[in-house]
Amino acid sequence: MSATDSLDPVGPGGADRYTVISADCHAGADLLDYRPYLEQRYHDEFDAWAATYVNPYEDLVADTADRNWNSARRIAELEQDGIVAEVVFPNTIPPFFPSGSLMAPAPTAEEFRRRWAGLRAHNRWLADFCSAAPGRRAGVFQILLNDVQEAVQEIRWAVAAGLRGGLLLPGTLRVPDCRSCTRRRTTRSGPCARNSASPSTTTRARRPRPWATNRPPARCTWSRRHGSPTAPCGT
């Protein structure tokens, strides 16, 4: 039974049906399954890192964790809920990250090389995951802004690879880099988004603020009330 068969017809004469698309699904590879998507020069470093890494999220080590990467199970369970397609945000741990990429702090200059390799590996896994269900998955790809030129090249690659869910910016933004990236990114990359739960900072903040006021929606409100700058890339 398909997802549309499971829905009651609506409209005049019962001829129309609802098409339900989830705009907020999350997925990612099992940790070791990212290895083939890393450049070979990172394999030894990845093996050493993965051997000692302890996943901090119980749901990602539970029996149901394969909902993140088991394509057939995912389609079947979505159809049981009457959902025919999904926008796919990240959910698991990319190589060399301390936590999920949505919650990880911005990498230092020393950390950037490996973190960037890990994020690019996720983007390439995501392209394959979306291609396994043509027309039913719109993958949201990710970048870092430590190197704006690298970020622009990755955006171009993602568009060519068919990732149609848009661009997800890192939680921590530096305003000049963000402006530079948005000026130079191709308009065909789709929506430009940030996760509202990601902690962030403002480089020109006049005084320290608690984490809650650094969440993107709160920053928007704070900047309008108190005149502090906020990154122009959206929330």
XYZ file of N, CA, C and O in Angstrom, residues 115-210:
384
model
N 37.544 18.424 10.759
C 36.097 18.647 10.827
C 35.518 18.871 9.429
O 34.436 18.383 9.103
N 36.223 19.641 8.623
C 35.752 19.909 7.268
C 35.708 18.625 6.449
O 34.761 18.388 5.692
N 36.707 17.783 6.610
C 36.698 16.488 5.924
C 35.500 15.649 6.368
O 34.848 14.982 5.560
N 35.185 15.693 7.671
C 34.042 14.929 8.181
C 32.723 15.444 7.667
O 31.823 14.657 7.320
N 32.573 16.757 7.580
C 31.324 17.326 7.096
C 31.130 17.049 5.611
O 30.013 16.755 5.162
N 32.210 17.112 4.855
C 32.125 16.789 3.427
C 31.773 15.316 3.236
O 31.041 14.964 2.300
N 32.262 14.460 4.116
C 31.894 13.038 4.036
C 30.395 12.860 4.250
O 29.741 12.068 3.557
N 29.831 13.597 5.217
C 28.384 13.508 5.431
C 27.624 13.982 4.201
O 26.643 13.337 3.787
N 28.037 15.083 3.600
C 27.348 15.576 2.413
C 27.350 14.543 1.294
O 26.343 14.374 0.587
N 28.438 13.831 1.125
C 28.526 12.833 0.066
C 27.708 11.592 0.402
O 27.098 10.995 -0.483
N 27.697 11.209 1.662
C 26.791 10.120 2.062
C 25.348 10.540 1.808
O 24.538 9.749 1.308
N 25.005 11.772 2.143
C 23.636 12.253 1.988
C 23.211 12.234 0.522
O 22.062 11.887 0.213
N 24.113 12.586 -0.384
C 23.777 12.549 -1.805
C 23.405 11.131 -2.230
O 22.433 10.928 -2.972
N 24.144 10.136 -1.764
C 23.807 8.743 -2.080
C 22.498 8.323 -1.430
O 21.684 7.614 -2.031
N 22.283 8.753 -0.192
C 21.058 8.402 0.530
C 19.833 8.968 -0.184
O 18.815 8.286 -0.328
N 19.932 10.196 -0.658
C 18.806 10.803 -1.376
C 18.586 10.130 -2.729
O 17.440 9.955 -3.158
N 19.655 9.750 -3.393
C 19.512 9.125 -4.709
C 18.895 7.734 -4.615
O 18.398 7.207 -5.608
N 18.906 7.140 -3.399
C 18.280 5.830 -3.215
C 16.757 5.906 -3.233
O 16.082 4.885 -3.339
N 16.204 7.101 -3.130
C 14.748 7.306 -3.184
C 14.475 8.533 -4.052
O 14.151 9.603 -3.534
N 14.638 8.422 -5.355
C 14.541 9.590 -6.243
C 13.215 10.337 -6.086
O 12.143 9.736 -6.063
N 13.322 11.651 -5.933
C 12.145 12.491 -5.829
C 11.479 12.503 -4.470
O 10.500 13.230 -4.261
N 12.006 11.714 -3.524
C 11.350 11.599 -2.223
C 12.189 12.148 -1.080
O 11.714 12.217 0.050
N 13.427 12.525 -1.361
C 14.298 13.089 -0.327
C 14.990 14.328 -0.854
O 15.609 14.297 -1.927
N 14.893 15.416 -0.096
C 15.614 16.651 -0.407
C 16.648 16.857 0.690
O 16.318 17.240 1.813
N 17.895 16.563 0.391
C 18.946 16.624 1.395
C 19.414 18.034 1.678
O 19.607 18.839 0.761
N 19.615 18.346 2.964
C 20.132 19.649 3.405
C 21.625 19.500 3.665
O 22.033 18.768 4.576
N 22.446 20.150 2.863
C 23.895 20.006 3.006
C 24.449 21.075 3.937
O 23.801 22.079 4.220
N 25.678 20.834 4.403
C 26.276 21.691 5.427
C 27.624 22.239 4.990
O 28.322 21.623 4.179
N 27.990 23.369 5.579
C 29.306 23.960 5.347
C 29.874 24.459 6.673
O 29.166 24.555 7.667
N 31.149 24.784 6.652
C 31.796 25.567 7.700
C 32.306 26.844 7.047
O 32.517 26.887 5.836
N 32.516 27.876 7.858
C 32.903 29.173 7.304
C 34.330 29.580 7.647
O 34.707 30.726 7.436
N 35.125 28.626 8.145
C 36.524 28.948 8.432
C 37.267 29.337 7.161
O 38.160 30.172 7.182
N 36.886 28.691 6.036
C 37.493 28.993 4.738
C 36.341 29.228 3.764
O 35.692 28.282 3.319
N 36.085 30.500 3.447
C 34.916 30.841 2.637
C 35.027 30.257 1.233
O 34.038 29.770 0.667
N 36.221 30.263 0.641
C 36.368 29.717 -0.706
C 36.046 28.228 -0.730
O 35.380 27.737 -1.649
N 36.514 27.498 0.276
C 36.177 26.071 0.377
C 34.667 25.894 0.510
O 34.072 24.979 -0.068
N 34.023 26.752 1.304
C 32.580 26.665 1.488
C 31.840 26.888 0.178
O 30.881 26.163 -0.149
N 32.261 27.870 -0.606
C 31.612 28.146 -1.892
C 31.773 26.964 -2.843
O 30.827 26.568 -3.535
N 32.949 26.362 -2.872
C 33.168 25.195 -3.725
C 32.269 24.030 -3.308
O 31.741 23.297 -4.152
N 32.083 23.861 -1.995
C 31.224 22.784 -1.512
C 29.763 23.036 -1.888
O 29.030 22.106 -2.232
N 29.329 24.290 -1.825
C 27.962 24.626 -2.246
C 27.761 24.260 -3.707
O 26.751 23.636 -4.084
N 28.719 24.598 -4.546
C 28.611 24.278 -5.967
C 28.570 22.770 -6.186
O 27.806 22.269 -7.018
N 29.408 22.025 -5.427
C 29.384 20.572 -5.552
C 28.012 20.023 -5.152
O 27.453 19.163 -5.844
N 27.461 20.506 -4.037
C 26.192 19.989 -3.526
C 25.051 20.236 -4.507
O 24.186 19.368 -4.709
N 25.030 21.409 -5.121
C 23.993 21.707 -6.113
C 24.110 20.740 -7.285
O 23.114 20.171 -7.745
N 25.338 20.515 -7.771
C 25.546 19.595 -8.884
C 25.200 18.161 -8.509
O 24.774 17.368 -9.364
N 25.368 17.810 -7.231
C 25.080 16.445 -6.763
C 23.597 16.216 -6.515
O 23.197 15.107 -6.164
N 22.774 17.248 -6.664
C 21.328 17.084 -6.535
C 20.784 17.222 -5.132
O 19.648 16.796 -4.869
N 21.549 17.826 -4.214
C 21.032 18.048 -2.858
C 20.137 19.284 -2.882
O 20.614 20.416 -2.908
N 18.830 19.066 -2.860
C 17.856 20.120 -3.135
C 17.203 20.701 -1.889
O 16.331 21.558 -1.977
N 17.626 20.248 -0.690
C 16.998 20.740 0.527
C 17.527 22.069 1.012
O 16.971 22.657 1.930
N 18.612 22.545 0.404
C 19.168 23.830 0.779
C 20.438 23.713 1.605
O 20.963 22.624 1.844
N 20.912 24.856 2.037
C 22.175 24.999 2.758
C 21.911 25.240 4.238
O 21.141 26.124 4.598
N 22.577 24.448 5.083
C 22.485 24.631 6.533
C 23.781 25.258 7.016
O 24.855 24.661 6.904
N 23.678 26.465 7.562
C 24.848 27.163 8.064
C 25.246 26.641 9.442
O 24.406 26.118 10.175
N 26.507 26.783 9.818
C 26.923 26.357 11.159
C 26.279 27.219 12.232
O 25.859 28.350 11.977
N 26.230 26.681 13.448
C 25.586 27.408 14.536
C 26.309 28.680 14.904
O 25.703 29.691 15.217
N 27.637 28.664 14.862
C 28.420 29.835 15.229
C 28.886 30.539 13.972
O 29.566 29.952 13.150
N 28.500 31.790 13.822
C 28.814 32.554 12.622
C 29.667 33.758 12.953
O 29.459 34.408 13.977
N 30.593 34.052 12.061
C 31.286 35.339 12.109
C 30.655 36.205 11.030
O 30.618 35.833 9.865
N 30.156 37.347 11.395
C 29.360 38.160 10.482
C 30.064 38.452 9.167
O 29.471 38.278 8.099
N 31.341 38.888 9.124
C 31.973 39.172 7.833
C 32.023 37.957 6.918
O 31.767 38.049 5.731
N 32.365 36.765 7.483
C 32.430 35.559 6.666
C 31.060 35.176 6.132
O 30.925 34.703 5.011
N 30.026 35.342 6.962
C 28.679 34.995 6.554
C 28.231 35.866 5.386
O 27.669 35.385 4.402
N 28.499 37.169 5.472
C 28.122 38.064 4.384
C 28.858 37.699 3.109
O 28.289 37.701 2.020
N 30.149 37.400 3.243
C 30.942 37.059 2.066
C 30.407 35.813 1.391
O 30.289 35.738 0.176
N 30.068 34.808 2.200
C 29.586 33.547 1.645
C 28.253 33.734 0.944
O 28.025 33.215 -0.142
N 27.326 34.472 1.547
C 26.010 34.640 0.951
C 26.071 35.492 -0.304
O 25.262 35.319 -1.214
N 27.036 36.413 -0.397
C 27.181 37.194 -1.619
C 27.658 36.315 -2.770
O 27.288 36.514 -3.916
N 28.479 35.313 -2.449
C 29.144 34.544 -3.498
C 28.465 33.216 -3.804
O 28.743 32.590 -4.816
N 27.576 32.755 -2.950
C 26.970 31.443 -3.177
C 26.002 31.501 -4.350
O 25.397 32.513 -4.630
N 25.867 30.382 -5.054
C 24.949 30.337 -6.179
C 23.515 30.427 -5.694
O 23.148 29.848 -4.679
N 22.672 31.137 -6.421
C 21.269 31.280 -6.031
C 20.508 29.987 -6.235
O 19.383 29.847 -5.762
N 21.091 29.026 -6.907
C 20.400 27.764 -7.159
C 20.567 26.770 -6.020
O 20.161 25.632 -6.130
N 21.205 27.174 -4.929
C 21.439 26.232 -3.833
C 20.214 26.027 -2.958
O 20.208 25.174 -2.097
N 19.154 26.809 -3.176
C 17.929 26.628 -2.410
C 17.941 27.455 -1.138
O 18.700 28.414 -0.999
N 17.122 27.066 -0.156
C 17.028 27.839 1.088
C 18.354 27.884 1.836
O 19.168 26.974 1.750
N 18.560 28.943 2.581
C 19.736 29.109 3.431
C 19.226 29.158 4.866
O 18.501 30.083 5.231
N 19.553 28.151 5.670
C 18.921 27.999 6.978
C 19.948 27.851 8.086
O 21.115 27.540 7.843
N 19.478 28.094 9.324
C 20.228 27.766 10.527
C 19.295 27.029 11.459
O 18.082 27.243 11.430
N 19.876 26.182 12.302
C 19.082 25.456 13.269
C 18.876 26.309 14.511
O 19.829 26.831 15.093
N 17.630 26.463 14.939
C 17.336 27.373 16.049
C 17.868 26.878 17.382
O 17.936 27.640 18.342
N 18.251 25.608 17.467
C 18.794 25.085 18.725
C 20.305 25.212 18.807
O 20.898 24.914 19.839
N 20.939 25.649 17.727
C 22.395 25.725 17.720
C 22.884 26.934 18.497
O 22.426 28.047 18.242
N 23.833 26.746 19.419
C 24.409 27.904 20.112
C 25.214 28.736 19.130
O 25.807 28.209 18.204
N 25.204 30.038 19.312
C 25.939 30.906 18.396
C 26.492 32.100 19.155
O 26.113 32.380 20.282
N 27.384 32.816 18.493
C 27.970 34.016 19.082
C 27.959 35.138 18.062
O 27.854 34.920 16.869
N 28.066 36.334 18.539
C 28.165 37.497 17.670
C 29.515 38.153 17.913
O 29.847 38.492 19.045
N 30.294 38.351 16.860
C 31.658 38.826 17.043
C 31.695 40.248 17.567
O 32.662 40.650 18.203
N 30.631 41.029 17.319
C 30.649 42.423 17.750
C 29.752 42.669 18.968
O 29.360 43.800 19.233
N 29.443 41.610 19.691
C 28.598 41.781 20.873
C 29.296 42.684 21.886
O 30.487 42.572 22.129
N 28.537 43.551 22.506
C 29.122 44.515 23.429
C 29.392 43.912 24.794
O 30.221 44.395 25.543
N 28.664 42.877 25.142
C 28.883 42.247 26.440
C 28.437 40.785 26.341
O 27.624 40.423 25.497
N 28.972 39.913 27.203
C 28.588 38.499 27.147
C 27.097 38.324 27.393
O 26.491 39.041 28.187
N 26.518 37.356 26.729
C 25.118 37.035 26.931
C 24.970 35.546 27.212
O 25.761 34.733 26.736
N 23.958 35.154 27.966
C 23.752 33.735 28.218
C 23.401 33.000 26.926
O 22.969 33.593 25.945
